[in-house]
Every structure is written in C-alpha cells, then in structure tokens.
PDB file of C-alpha atoms in Angstrom:
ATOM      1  CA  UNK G  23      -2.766  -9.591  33.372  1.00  0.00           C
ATOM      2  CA  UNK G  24      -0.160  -6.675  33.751  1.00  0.00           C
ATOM      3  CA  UNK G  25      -1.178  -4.983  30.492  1.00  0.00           C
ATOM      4  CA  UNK G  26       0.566  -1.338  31.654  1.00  0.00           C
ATOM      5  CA  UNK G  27      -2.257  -0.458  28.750  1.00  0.00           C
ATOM      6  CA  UNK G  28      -5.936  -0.914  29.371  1.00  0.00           C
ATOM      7  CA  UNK G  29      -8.192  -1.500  26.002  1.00  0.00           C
ATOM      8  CA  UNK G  30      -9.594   1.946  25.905  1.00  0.00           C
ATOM      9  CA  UNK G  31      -6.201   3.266  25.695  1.00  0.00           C
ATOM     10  CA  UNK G  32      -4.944   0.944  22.746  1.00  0.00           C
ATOM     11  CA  UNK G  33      -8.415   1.567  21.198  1.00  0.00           C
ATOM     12  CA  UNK G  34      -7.487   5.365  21.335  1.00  0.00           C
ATOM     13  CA  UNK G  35      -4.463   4.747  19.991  1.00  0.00           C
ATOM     14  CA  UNK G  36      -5.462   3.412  16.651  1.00  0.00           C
ATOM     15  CA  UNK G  37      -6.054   6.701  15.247  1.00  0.00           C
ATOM     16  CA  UNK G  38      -2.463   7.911  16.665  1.00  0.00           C
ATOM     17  CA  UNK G  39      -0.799   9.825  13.813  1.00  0.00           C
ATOM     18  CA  UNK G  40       2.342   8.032  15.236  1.00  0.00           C
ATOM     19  CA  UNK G  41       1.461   4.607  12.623  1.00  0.00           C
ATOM     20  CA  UNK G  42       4.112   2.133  14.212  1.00  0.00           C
ATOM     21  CA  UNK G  43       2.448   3.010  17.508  1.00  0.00           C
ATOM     22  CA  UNK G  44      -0.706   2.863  16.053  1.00  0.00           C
ATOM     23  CA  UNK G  45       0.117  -0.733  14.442  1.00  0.00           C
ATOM     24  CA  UNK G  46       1.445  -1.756  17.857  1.00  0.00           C
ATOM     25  CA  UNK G  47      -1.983  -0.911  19.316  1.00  0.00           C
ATOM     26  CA  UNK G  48      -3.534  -2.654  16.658  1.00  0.00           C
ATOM     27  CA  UNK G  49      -1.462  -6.544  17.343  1.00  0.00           C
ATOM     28  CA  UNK G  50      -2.242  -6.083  21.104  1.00  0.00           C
ATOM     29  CA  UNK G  51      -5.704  -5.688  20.299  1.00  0.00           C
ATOM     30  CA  UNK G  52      -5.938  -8.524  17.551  1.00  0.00           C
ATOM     31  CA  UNK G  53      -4.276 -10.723  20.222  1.00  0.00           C
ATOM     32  CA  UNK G  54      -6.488  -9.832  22.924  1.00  0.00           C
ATOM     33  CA  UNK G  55      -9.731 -10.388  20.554  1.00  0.00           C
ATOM     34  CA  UNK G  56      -8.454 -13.929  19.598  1.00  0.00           C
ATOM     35  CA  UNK G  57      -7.897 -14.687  23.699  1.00  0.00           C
ATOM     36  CA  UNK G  58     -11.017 -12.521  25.098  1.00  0.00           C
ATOM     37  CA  UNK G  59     -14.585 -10.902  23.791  1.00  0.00           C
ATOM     38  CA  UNK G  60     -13.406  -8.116  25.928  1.00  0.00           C
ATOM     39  CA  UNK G  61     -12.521  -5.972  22.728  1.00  0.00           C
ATOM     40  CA  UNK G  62     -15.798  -6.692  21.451  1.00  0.00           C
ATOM     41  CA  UNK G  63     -17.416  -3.711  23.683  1.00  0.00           C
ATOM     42  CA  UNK G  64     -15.379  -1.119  20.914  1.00  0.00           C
ATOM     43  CA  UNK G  65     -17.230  -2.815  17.834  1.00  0.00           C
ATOM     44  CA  UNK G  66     -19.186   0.423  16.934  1.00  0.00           C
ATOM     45  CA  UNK G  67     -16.140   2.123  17.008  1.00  0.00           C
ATOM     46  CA  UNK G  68     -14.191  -0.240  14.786  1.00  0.00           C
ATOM     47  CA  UNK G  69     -17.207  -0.083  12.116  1.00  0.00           C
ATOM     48  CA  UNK G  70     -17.153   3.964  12.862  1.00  0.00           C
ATOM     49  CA  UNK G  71     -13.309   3.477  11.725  1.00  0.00           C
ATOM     50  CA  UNK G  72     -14.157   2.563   8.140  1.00  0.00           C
ATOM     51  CA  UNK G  73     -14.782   5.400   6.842  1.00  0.00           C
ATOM     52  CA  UNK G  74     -11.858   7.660   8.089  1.00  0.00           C
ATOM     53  CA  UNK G  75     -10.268   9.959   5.755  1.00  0.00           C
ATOM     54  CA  UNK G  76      -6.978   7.643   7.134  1.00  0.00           C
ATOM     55  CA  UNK G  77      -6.575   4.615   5.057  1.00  0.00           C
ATOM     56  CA  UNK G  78      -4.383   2.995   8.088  1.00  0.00           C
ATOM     57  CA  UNK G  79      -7.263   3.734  10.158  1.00  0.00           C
ATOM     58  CA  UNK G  80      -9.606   2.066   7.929  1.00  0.00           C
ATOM     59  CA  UNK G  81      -7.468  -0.727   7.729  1.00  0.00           C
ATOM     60  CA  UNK G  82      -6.866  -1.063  11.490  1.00  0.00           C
ATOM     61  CA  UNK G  83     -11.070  -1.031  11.782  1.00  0.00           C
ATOM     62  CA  UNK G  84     -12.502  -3.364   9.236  1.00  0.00           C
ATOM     63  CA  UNK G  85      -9.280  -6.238  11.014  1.00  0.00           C
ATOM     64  CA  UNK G  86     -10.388  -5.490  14.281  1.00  0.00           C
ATOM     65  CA  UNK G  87     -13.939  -5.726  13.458  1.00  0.00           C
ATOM     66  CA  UNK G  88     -13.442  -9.185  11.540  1.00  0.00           C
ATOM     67  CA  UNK G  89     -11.057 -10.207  14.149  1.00  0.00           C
ATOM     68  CA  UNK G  90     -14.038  -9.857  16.855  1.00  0.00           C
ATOM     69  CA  UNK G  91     -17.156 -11.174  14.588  1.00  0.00           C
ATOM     70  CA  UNK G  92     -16.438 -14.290  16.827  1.00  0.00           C
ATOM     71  CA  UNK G  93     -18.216 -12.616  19.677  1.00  0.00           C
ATOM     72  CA  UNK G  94     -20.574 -11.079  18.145  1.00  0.00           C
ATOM     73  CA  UNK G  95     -24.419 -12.675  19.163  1.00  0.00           C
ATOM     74  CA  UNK G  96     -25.939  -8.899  18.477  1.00  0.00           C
ATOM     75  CA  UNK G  97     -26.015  -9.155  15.085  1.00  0.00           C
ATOM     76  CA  UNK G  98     -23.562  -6.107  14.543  1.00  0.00           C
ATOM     77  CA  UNK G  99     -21.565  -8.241  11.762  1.00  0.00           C
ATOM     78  CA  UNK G 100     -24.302  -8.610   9.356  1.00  0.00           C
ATOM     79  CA  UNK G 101     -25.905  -5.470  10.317  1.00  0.00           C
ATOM     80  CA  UNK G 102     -22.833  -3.564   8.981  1.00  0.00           C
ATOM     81  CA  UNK G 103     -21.368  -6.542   6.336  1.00  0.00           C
ATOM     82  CA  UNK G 104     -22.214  -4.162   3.203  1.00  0.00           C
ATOM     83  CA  UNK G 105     -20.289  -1.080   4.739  1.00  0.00           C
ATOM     84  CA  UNK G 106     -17.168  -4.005   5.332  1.00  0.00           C
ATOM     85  CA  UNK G 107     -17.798  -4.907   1.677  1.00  0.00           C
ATOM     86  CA  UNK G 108     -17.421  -1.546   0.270  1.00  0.00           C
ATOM     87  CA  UNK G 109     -13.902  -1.694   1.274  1.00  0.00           C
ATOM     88  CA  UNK G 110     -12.874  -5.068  -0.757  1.00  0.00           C
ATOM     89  CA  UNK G 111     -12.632  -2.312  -3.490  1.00  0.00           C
ATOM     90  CA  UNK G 112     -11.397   0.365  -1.561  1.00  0.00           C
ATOM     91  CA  UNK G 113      -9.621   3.102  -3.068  1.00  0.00           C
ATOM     92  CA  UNK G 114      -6.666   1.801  -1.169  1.00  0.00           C
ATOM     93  CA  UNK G 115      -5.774  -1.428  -2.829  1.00  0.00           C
ATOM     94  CA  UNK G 116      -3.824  -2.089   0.336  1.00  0.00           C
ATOM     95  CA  UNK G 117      -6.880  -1.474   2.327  1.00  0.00           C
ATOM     96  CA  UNK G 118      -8.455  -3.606  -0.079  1.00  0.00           C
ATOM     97  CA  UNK G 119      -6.069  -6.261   0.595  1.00  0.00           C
ATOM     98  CA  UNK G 120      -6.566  -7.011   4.193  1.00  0.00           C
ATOM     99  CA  UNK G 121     -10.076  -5.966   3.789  1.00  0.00           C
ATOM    100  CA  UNK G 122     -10.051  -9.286   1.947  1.00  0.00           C
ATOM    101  CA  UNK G 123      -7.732 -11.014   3.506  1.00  0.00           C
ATOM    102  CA  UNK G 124      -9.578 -10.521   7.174  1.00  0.00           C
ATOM    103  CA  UNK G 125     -12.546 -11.763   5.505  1.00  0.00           C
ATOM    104  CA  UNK G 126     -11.630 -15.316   6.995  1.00  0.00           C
ATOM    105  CA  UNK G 127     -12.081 -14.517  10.187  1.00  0.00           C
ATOM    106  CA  UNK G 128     -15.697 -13.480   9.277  1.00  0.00           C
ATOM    107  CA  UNK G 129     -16.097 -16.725   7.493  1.00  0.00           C
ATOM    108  CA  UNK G 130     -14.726 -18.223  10.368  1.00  0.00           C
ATOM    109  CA  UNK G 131     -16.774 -17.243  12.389  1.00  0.00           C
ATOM    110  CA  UNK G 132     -20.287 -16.714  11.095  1.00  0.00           C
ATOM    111  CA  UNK G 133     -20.073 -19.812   8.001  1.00  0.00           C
ATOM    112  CA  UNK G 134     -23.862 -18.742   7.453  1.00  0.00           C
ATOM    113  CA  UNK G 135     -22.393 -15.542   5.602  1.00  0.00           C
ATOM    114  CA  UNK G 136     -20.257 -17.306   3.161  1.00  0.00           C
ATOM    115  CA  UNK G 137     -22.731 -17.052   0.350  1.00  0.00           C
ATOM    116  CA  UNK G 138     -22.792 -13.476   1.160  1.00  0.00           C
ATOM    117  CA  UNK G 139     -18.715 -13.291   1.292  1.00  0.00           C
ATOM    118  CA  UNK G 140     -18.830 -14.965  -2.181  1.00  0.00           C
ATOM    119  CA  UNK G 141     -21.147 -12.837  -3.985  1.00  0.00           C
ATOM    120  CA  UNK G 142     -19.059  -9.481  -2.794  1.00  0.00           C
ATOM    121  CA  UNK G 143     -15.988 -10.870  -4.056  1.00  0.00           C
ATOM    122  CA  UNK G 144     -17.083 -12.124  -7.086  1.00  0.00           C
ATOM    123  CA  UNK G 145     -18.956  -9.030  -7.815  1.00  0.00           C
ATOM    124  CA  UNK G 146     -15.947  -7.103  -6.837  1.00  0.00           C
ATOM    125  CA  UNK G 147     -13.799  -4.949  -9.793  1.00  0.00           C
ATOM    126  CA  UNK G 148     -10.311  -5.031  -9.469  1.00  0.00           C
ATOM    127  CA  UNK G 149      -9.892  -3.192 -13.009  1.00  0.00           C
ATOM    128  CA  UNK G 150      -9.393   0.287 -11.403  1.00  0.00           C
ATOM    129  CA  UNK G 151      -6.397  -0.352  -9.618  1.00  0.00           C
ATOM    130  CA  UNK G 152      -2.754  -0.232 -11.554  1.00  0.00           C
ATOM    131  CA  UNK G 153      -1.548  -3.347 -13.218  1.00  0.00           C
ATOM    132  CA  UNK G 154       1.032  -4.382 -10.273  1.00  0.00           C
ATOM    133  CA  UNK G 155      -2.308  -4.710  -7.792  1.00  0.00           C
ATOM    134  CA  UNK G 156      -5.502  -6.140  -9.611  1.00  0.00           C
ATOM    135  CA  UNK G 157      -3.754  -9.590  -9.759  1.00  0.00           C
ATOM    136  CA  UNK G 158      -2.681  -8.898  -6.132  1.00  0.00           C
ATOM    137  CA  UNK G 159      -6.617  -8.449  -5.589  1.00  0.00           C
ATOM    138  CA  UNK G 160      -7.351 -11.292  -7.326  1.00  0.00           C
ATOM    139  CA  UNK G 161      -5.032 -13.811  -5.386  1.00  0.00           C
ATOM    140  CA  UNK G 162      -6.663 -12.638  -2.327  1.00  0.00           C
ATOM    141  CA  UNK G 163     -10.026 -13.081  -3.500  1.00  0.00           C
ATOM    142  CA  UNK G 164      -9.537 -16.849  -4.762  1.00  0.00           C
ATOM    143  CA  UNK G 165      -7.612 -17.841  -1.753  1.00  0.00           C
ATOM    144  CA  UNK G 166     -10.608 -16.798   0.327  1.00  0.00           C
ATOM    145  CA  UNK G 167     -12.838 -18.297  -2.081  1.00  0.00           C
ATOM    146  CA  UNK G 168     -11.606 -21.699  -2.068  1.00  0.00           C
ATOM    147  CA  UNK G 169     -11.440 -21.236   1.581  1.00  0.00           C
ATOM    148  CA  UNK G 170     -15.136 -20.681   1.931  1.00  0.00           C
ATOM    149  CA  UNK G 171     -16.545 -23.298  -0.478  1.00  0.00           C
TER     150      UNK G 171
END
C-alpha cells in the first residue's frame, strides 16, 4: 500500500529513544503482522529485543514476537518460548503484564503449547513485586488461563 514507512524502518524504530514514536512503530507493526507474515522476516530481532537494558524495548519485542507466532512454521516460537517465559516475571511488572497478556496470541496460534503456557504461569511468583501489582499479575495470569483450558 502507500506505507511512506517500509518495515525495516518501523523495525528500527522500536528502539527510538523517542517512546511515543517508538509505540507508533510498534501498532503499525502489530497491524501489519495480524494482515501479513511479512513482519515475520524480523523475528530474530524481536527475540534479540528481550533482553534490552530498555524495558519498553523488551516490551515492544516479546508483543511483536507473540503477535507473529502465527507465521511461524520454523520452529522459532518454541525454540525461544523459555527466554519469552522469563519475562512473565520480569523485573518490570509492566513488562510482565503484556508479557502475559500477549501470551494469547501464542496460544492462539500454536494450541499445542498451552500445556507449556500453563506450567510457566502457574510456576510463575508474583510475590516480588509491590502490593498494588502481584494481584495485577495474577488477573492476567487467570484470564489467560481460563482462556487456554
């Protein structure tokens, strides 16, 4: 279509230090990757994402990584679904949050994973994060957990 910006560009601009620019990168690219497995191609880069210093940047990987396991026939999502996992209790408990949250796209899309879904969020600690969180956390978890079984 007339996208002025092609996906390389709005891929780059996920780690923009400008975050509302960065966020608008982010929908564009959520929308494409429900429309098109075009977005799939920057997979490795979404899982490279998780582990930035930058919790938005974290964030903005592990949704566009569950946002695209619906393309994915190369085995990338379970090849990397412990690394997602380790972000359910991210130090971030709003990283944790749509960590969770974006786990029904994964469910969506690969339903053979749900038992592995389940056991990382049941195993999951909520405990360390302050009192206004952990039953934030937990809401997430048992809405995605009643999804799933």
């Amino acid at each position: 279509g007339g996208n002025t910006m092609n996906i390389l560009e709005l891929v780059d601009g996920l780690q923009c230090g400008d975050d509302k620019f960065a966020y608008g990168c982010l929908k564009e690219l959520e929308k494409m990757s429900s429309e098109t497995n075009d977005v799939y191609n920057f997979m490795d880069k979404f899982i490279e994402m998780f582990s930035d210093s930058n919790s938005y940047v974290r964030t903005r990987g592990l949704r566009l990584f569950a946002v695209n396991s619906k393309w994915d026939t190369e085995g990338k999502t379970e090849a990397v679904l412990d690394a997602y996992f380790e972000h359910i209790t991210d130090e971030k408990p709003t990283v944790a949050r749509q960590c969770i949250q974006y786990l029904k796209f994964i469910s969506n899309a690969k339903p053979e994973l749900n038992q592995q879904i389940e056991n990382a969020l049941n195993n999951a600690d909520f405990s360390k994060y302050r009192d206004n969180m952990s039953p934030l956390l937990c809401k997430d978890r048992e809405q995605i957990l009643n999804k799933i079984r």
